[in-house]
Amino acid sequence: MITGFGVVVAASAALVAVWAFVSAARGREPGRALLVSLGVVEALVVAQLVIGIVLLIAGDRPHSMVTYLAYLVGSLVILPVGAAWALAERSRSSTVILGVACLAIPVMVERIHQIWGAGHG
Amino acid sequence: MAEPSQQRTRRNTATGPGRILVAVYGIFALAATSRAAVQISTKWHEAPLAYTLSAVAAVIYIVATIALARRGEGSFRLAVAAIGIELLGVLVVGTLSVFDQEAFPDATVWSGYGEGYLFIPLVLPVIGLLWLRRTASR
């Protein structure tokens, strides 16, 4: 995997998480700007999936193919499901939920890179 | 705190801060399930006991997530049972993994009291049970 891009995905998700927690601490419901930034992080996760598939087509192989694909696809659903759950009942708790969902992204990115790296190291 | 309309609905564990709890449990259900699936499918023979417990942990997190997300007496009891077992599991597996490392050559979510997950597995069931007590008395 491309390490630099993984860092970008993880860091931007962490940044949005911090933003969510700060705005929840200030008693805010999720605003449009926060939701847009969540969309940007999701777009980066989609880009990661595309990169992952392109690398597979190029001939590189992770340690475990099934696990690798499961994590790539699994990382896609976290933010949409989290946002749906958060917005079903709007309150400042919704803002915290968005932050929690964002925090799961760096963890997933790290696991994806571990699985990818295991086949090469 | 609760709005009047919510006071009618007894034992609704999925409102207000409870929704955060459900979200965190959902992520742990996902994390535990993935970890167990990876361990069991790729290296079952290395540590069958640890990986079986990983799978058990995954099931308990899934049950707790669903039970907390649903309202009603049955779901409430199920949540108490699942989270009670979870707390017991964290304490027992955590202690065993510290004192009998040969039985746990590889990590489960609950090893070292959840140290691989920032000790959230240890804190989560305590918060969960406190939340259930609060929703029960409302």
Tab-separated table of C-alpha atoms in Angstrom:
chain	number	residue	atom	x	y	z
A	1	MET	CA	0.000	0.000	0.000
A	2	ILE	CA	1.014	3.603	-0.399
A	3	THR	CA	2.023	4.611	3.128
A	4	GLY	CA	1.794	8.352	2.501
A	5	PHE	CA	-1.811	8.130	1.385
A	6	GLY	CA	-2.710	5.975	4.374
A	7	VAL	CA	-1.274	8.652	6.638
A	8	VAL	CA	-3.391	11.288	4.866
A	9	VAL	CA	-6.584	9.235	5.327
A	10	ALA	CA	-5.849	8.475	8.997
A	11	ALA	CA	-4.787	12.026	9.836
A	12	SER	CA	-7.783	13.673	8.178
A	13	ALA	CA	-10.173	11.286	9.970
A	14	ALA	CA	-8.457	12.036	13.291
A	15	LEU	CA	-8.697	15.762	12.583
A	16	VAL	CA	-12.445	15.565	11.888
A	17	ALA	CA	-12.840	13.479	15.070
A	18	VAL	CA	-11.173	16.195	17.145
A	19	TRP	CA	-13.390	18.796	15.481
A	20	ALA	CA	-16.491	16.738	16.310
A	21	PHE	CA	-15.484	16.297	19.965
A	22	VAL	CA	-14.718	20.004	20.371
A	23	SER	CA	-18.022	21.024	18.831
A	24	ALA	CA	-19.879	18.464	21.000
A	25	ALA	CA	-18.164	19.924	24.066
A	26	ARG	CA	-19.550	23.289	22.989
A	27	GLY	CA	-23.026	21.763	22.904
A	28	ARG	CA	-23.455	21.777	19.133
A	29	GLU	CA	-25.570	19.476	17.007
A	30	PRO	CA	-23.808	18.247	13.858
A	31	GLY	CA	-23.597	21.168	11.415
A	32	ARG	CA	-23.342	21.123	7.642
A	33	ALA	CA	-19.592	21.846	7.644
A	34	LEU	CA	-18.883	18.854	9.869
A	35	LEU	CA	-21.016	16.588	7.670
A	36	VAL	CA	-19.232	17.832	4.534
A	37	SER	CA	-15.847	17.087	6.108
A	38	LEU	CA	-17.123	13.636	7.001
A	39	GLY	CA	-17.984	13.222	3.314
A	40	VAL	CA	-14.432	14.241	2.379
A	41	VAL	CA	-12.987	11.574	4.710
A	42	GLU	CA	-15.334	8.986	3.187
A	43	ALA	CA	-14.145	10.030	-0.299
A	44	LEU	CA	-10.550	9.424	0.840
A	45	VAL	CA	-11.541	5.971	2.121
A	46	VAL	CA	-13.106	5.214	-1.287
A	47	ALA	CA	-9.884	6.392	-2.957
A	48	GLN	CA	-7.986	4.008	-0.692
A	49	LEU	CA	-10.169	1.131	-1.889
A	50	VAL	CA	-9.492	2.102	-5.514
A	51	ILE	CA	-5.729	2.280	-4.861
A	52	GLY	CA	-5.889	-1.101	-3.108
A	53	ILE	CA	-7.622	-2.706	-6.092
A	54	VAL	CA	-5.274	-1.077	-8.622
A	55	LEU	CA	-2.277	-2.487	-6.700
A	56	LEU	CA	-3.872	-5.938	-6.778
A	57	ILE	CA	-4.379	-5.673	-10.553
A	58	ALA	CA	-0.761	-4.544	-10.871
A	59	GLY	CA	0.252	-7.881	-9.376
A	60	ASP	CA	1.092	-7.134	-5.738
A	61	ARG	CA	-0.399	-9.541	-3.207
A	62	PRO	CA	-1.229	-9.037	0.483
A	63	HIS	CA	-0.563	-11.756	3.063
A	64	SER	CA	-4.225	-12.741	3.140
A	65	MET	CA	-6.378	-11.658	0.212
A	66	VAL	CA	-9.790	-12.281	1.815
A	67	THR	CA	-8.891	-10.415	5.001
A	68	TYR	CA	-7.414	-7.551	3.029
A	69	LEU	CA	-10.524	-7.089	0.892
A	70	ALA	CA	-12.803	-7.465	3.938
A	71	TYR	CA	-10.995	-4.647	5.749
A	72	LEU	CA	-10.942	-2.414	2.651
A	73	VAL	CA	-14.692	-2.824	2.159
A	74	GLY	CA	-15.435	-2.794	5.903
A	75	SER	CA	-13.747	0.592	6.298
A	76	LEU	CA	-16.212	1.987	3.727
A	77	VAL	CA	-19.340	1.335	5.800
A	78	ILE	CA	-18.238	2.829	9.144
A	79	LEU	CA	-18.877	6.498	8.362
A	80	PRO	CA	-22.211	6.075	6.488
A	81	VAL	CA	-23.624	3.755	9.175
A	82	GLY	CA	-22.300	6.002	11.947
A	83	ALA	CA	-23.783	9.103	10.313
A	84	ALA	CA	-27.157	7.410	9.798
A	85	TRP	CA	-27.244	6.346	13.470
A	86	ALA	CA	-26.125	9.814	14.607
A	87	LEU	CA	-28.673	11.737	12.565
A	88	ALA	CA	-31.662	9.521	13.392
A	89	GLU	CA	-31.926	11.433	16.681
A	90	ARG	CA	-30.228	14.824	16.478
A	91	SER	CA	-28.591	16.085	19.647
A	92	ARG	CA	-25.089	16.865	20.827
A	93	SER	CA	-24.726	13.106	21.285
A	94	SER	CA	-24.963	12.869	17.474
A	95	THR	CA	-21.845	15.014	17.206
A	96	VAL	CA	-19.968	12.673	19.582
A	97	ILE	CA	-21.087	9.644	17.531
A	98	LEU	CA	-19.631	11.207	14.363
A	99	GLY	CA	-16.337	11.711	16.232
A	100	VAL	CA	-16.310	8.095	17.440
A	101	ALA	CA	-16.959	6.824	13.893
A	102	CYS	CA	-14.073	8.979	12.601
A	103	LEU	CA	-11.732	7.499	15.227
A	104	ALA	CA	-12.403	4.004	13.873
A	105	ILE	CA	-10.961	4.984	10.463
A	106	PRO	CA	-7.266	5.352	11.492
A	107	VAL	CA	-7.512	1.956	13.225
A	108	MET	CA	-8.892	0.347	10.051
A	109	VAL	CA	-6.211	2.043	7.910
A	110	GLU	CA	-3.509	0.734	10.222
A	111	ARG	CA	-4.886	-2.825	10.032
A	112	ILE	CA	-5.105	-2.637	6.220
A	113	HIS	CA	-1.462	-1.628	6.055
A	114	GLN	CA	-0.463	-4.378	8.492
A	115	ILE	CA	-2.190	-7.024	6.372
A	116	TRP	CA	-0.636	-5.623	3.204
A	117	GLY	CA	2.813	-5.396	4.760
A	118	ALA	CA	2.762	-8.947	6.176
A	119	GLY	CA	3.025	-10.349	2.644
A	120	HIS	CA	6.122	-8.333	1.861
A	121	GLY	CA	8.117	-8.354	5.056
B	1	MET	CA	-33.220	15.937	31.538
B	2	ALA	CA	-35.430	13.696	29.404
B	3	GLU	CA	-38.179	15.237	27.337
B	4	PRO	CA	-41.738	14.449	28.452
B	5	SER	CA	-42.400	12.233	25.431
B	6	GLN	CA	-39.457	10.053	26.356
B	7	GLN	CA	-40.565	9.456	29.905
B	8	ARG	CA	-43.432	7.347	28.668
B	9	THR	CA	-41.061	4.967	26.932
B	10	ARG	CA	-39.561	2.990	29.750
B	11	ARG	CA	-36.246	1.258	29.374
B	12	ASN	CA	-35.254	2.964	26.197
B	13	THR	CA	-31.502	2.494	26.261
B	14	ALA	CA	-30.926	4.036	22.825
B	15	THR	CA	-31.667	7.681	23.426
B	16	GLY	CA	-29.512	10.653	24.353
B	17	PRO	CA	-26.028	9.601	25.513
B	18	GLY	CA	-27.141	5.978	25.151
B	19	ARG	CA	-26.822	6.391	21.388
B	20	ILE	CA	-23.093	7.068	21.826
B	21	LEU	CA	-22.821	3.850	23.829
B	22	VAL	CA	-24.524	1.911	21.003
B	23	ALA	CA	-22.111	3.453	18.464
B	24	VAL	CA	-19.051	2.484	20.531
B	25	TYR	CA	-20.419	-1.041	21.048
B	26	GLY	CA	-21.087	-1.284	17.302
B	27	ILE	CA	-17.482	-0.431	16.518
B	28	PHE	CA	-16.254	-2.980	19.055
B	29	ALA	CA	-18.585	-5.565	17.539
B	30	LEU	CA	-16.974	-4.828	14.166
B	31	ALA	CA	-13.442	-4.841	15.602
B	32	ALA	CA	-13.896	-8.052	17.607
B	33	THR	CA	-15.601	-9.841	14.714
B	34	SER	CA	-12.841	-8.878	12.275
B	35	ARG	CA	-10.115	-9.888	14.683
B	36	ALA	CA	-11.739	-13.259	15.381
B	37	ALA	CA	-12.381	-13.885	11.676
B	38	VAL	CA	-8.759	-13.127	10.778
B	39	GLN	CA	-7.360	-15.285	13.606
B	40	ILE	CA	-9.616	-18.279	13.033
B	41	SER	CA	-9.307	-18.287	9.247
B	42	THR	CA	-5.532	-17.814	9.084
B	43	LYS	CA	-3.911	-19.373	12.167
B	44	TRP	CA	-6.418	-21.440	14.133
B	45	HIS	CA	-3.873	-24.007	15.398
B	46	GLU	CA	-1.552	-21.480	16.992
B	47	ALA	CA	-3.868	-20.552	19.871
B	48	PRO	CA	-7.280	-22.257	19.746
B	49	LEU	CA	-8.311	-21.084	23.236
B	50	ALA	CA	-7.459	-17.450	22.596
B	51	TYR	CA	-9.184	-17.461	19.214
B	52	THR	CA	-12.291	-19.163	20.570
B	53	LEU	CA	-12.515	-16.407	23.177
B	54	SER	CA	-12.068	-13.829	20.435
B	55	ALA	CA	-15.102	-15.305	18.703
B	56	VAL	CA	-17.088	-15.392	21.965
B	57	ALA	CA	-16.173	-11.747	22.595
B	58	ALA	CA	-17.329	-10.857	19.085
B	59	VAL	CA	-20.721	-12.516	19.624
B	60	ILE	CA	-21.174	-10.765	22.984
B	61	TYR	CA	-20.379	-7.354	21.489
B	62	ILE	CA	-22.859	-7.969	18.663
B	63	VAL	CA	-25.600	-9.036	21.117
B	64	ALA	CA	-24.889	-6.067	23.422
B	65	THR	CA	-25.026	-3.617	20.498
B	66	ILE	CA	-28.384	-4.898	19.275
B	67	ALA	CA	-29.866	-5.168	22.792
B	68	LEU	CA	-28.821	-1.614	23.661
B	69	ALA	CA	-30.133	-0.263	20.360
B	70	ARG	CA	-33.593	-1.773	20.921
B	71	ARG	CA	-36.123	-0.678	23.497
B	72	GLY	CA	-38.254	-2.846	25.745
B	73	GLU	CA	-37.980	-5.141	28.725
B	74	GLY	CA	-36.549	-8.156	26.884
B	75	SER	CA	-33.802	-6.143	25.213
B	76	PHE	CA	-33.007	-4.493	28.532
B	77	ARG	CA	-32.468	-7.847	30.249
B	78	LEU	CA	-30.474	-9.157	27.317
B	79	ALA	CA	-28.259	-6.064	27.493
B	80	VAL	CA	-27.674	-6.564	31.230
B	81	ALA	CA	-26.741	-10.219	30.644
B	82	ALA	CA	-24.456	-9.517	27.670
B	83	ILE	CA	-22.654	-6.620	29.338
B	84	GLY	CA	-22.372	-8.545	32.635
B	85	ILE	CA	-20.717	-11.456	30.791
B	86	GLU	CA	-18.538	-8.935	28.976
B	87	LEU	CA	-17.260	-7.459	32.250
B	88	LEU	CA	-16.620	-10.944	33.618
B	89	GLY	CA	-14.840	-11.907	30.388
B	90	VAL	CA	-12.575	-8.871	30.441
B	91	LEU	CA	-11.617	-9.537	34.067
B	92	VAL	CA	-11.096	-13.308	33.700
B	93	VAL	CA	-9.332	-13.244	30.321
B	94	GLY	CA	-7.353	-10.188	31.353
B	95	THR	CA	-6.122	-11.920	34.520
B	96	LEU	CA	-5.413	-15.225	32.746
B	97	SER	CA	-3.491	-13.496	29.964
B	98	VAL	CA	-1.273	-11.858	32.563
B	99	PHE	CA	-0.650	-14.938	34.752
B	100	ASP	CA	-0.914	-17.834	32.263
B	101	GLN	CA	0.678	-16.480	29.123
B	102	GLU	CA	1.138	-19.938	27.603
B	103	ALA	CA	-2.611	-20.312	27.200
B	104	PHE	CA	-2.711	-16.963	25.413
B	105	PRO	CA	0.226	-16.845	23.006
B	106	ASP	CA	-1.731	-14.396	20.879
B	107	ALA	CA	-3.956	-11.500	21.789
B	108	THR	CA	-7.735	-11.393	22.073
B	109	VAL	CA	-9.675	-8.159	22.437
B	110	TRP	CA	-9.736	-8.857	26.170
B	111	SER	CA	-6.046	-9.724	26.703
B	112	GLY	CA	-4.253	-7.569	29.261
B	113	TYR	CA	-7.647	-6.093	30.206
B	114	GLY	CA	-7.978	-4.706	26.686
B	115	GLU	CA	-4.621	-2.963	26.546
B	116	GLY	CA	-4.501	-3.409	22.762
B	117	TYR	CA	-7.645	-1.287	22.568
B	118	LEU	CA	-6.632	1.490	24.977
B	119	PHE	CA	-8.343	-0.353	27.872
B	120	ILE	CA	-11.711	0.590	26.381
B	121	PRO	CA	-12.880	-3.072	26.753
B	122	LEU	CA	-12.452	-2.700	30.524
B	123	VAL	CA	-14.143	0.687	30.846
B	124	LEU	CA	-16.983	0.048	28.385
B	125	PRO	CA	-18.950	-2.596	30.369
B	126	VAL	CA	-18.730	-0.467	33.532
B	127	ILE	CA	-20.195	2.526	31.698
B	128	GLY	CA	-22.711	0.196	30.051
B	129	LEU	CA	-23.993	-1.180	33.367
B	130	LEU	CA	-24.168	2.312	34.888
B	131	TRP	CA	-26.195	3.488	31.895
B	132	LEU	CA	-28.553	0.514	32.179
B	133	ARG	CA	-29.100	1.309	35.871
B	134	ARG	CA	-29.922	4.893	34.962
B	135	THR	CA	-32.404	3.973	32.236
B	136	ALA	CA	-34.051	1.437	34.549
B	137	SER	CA	-34.763	4.001	37.284
B	138	ARG	CA	-36.025	6.703	34.953
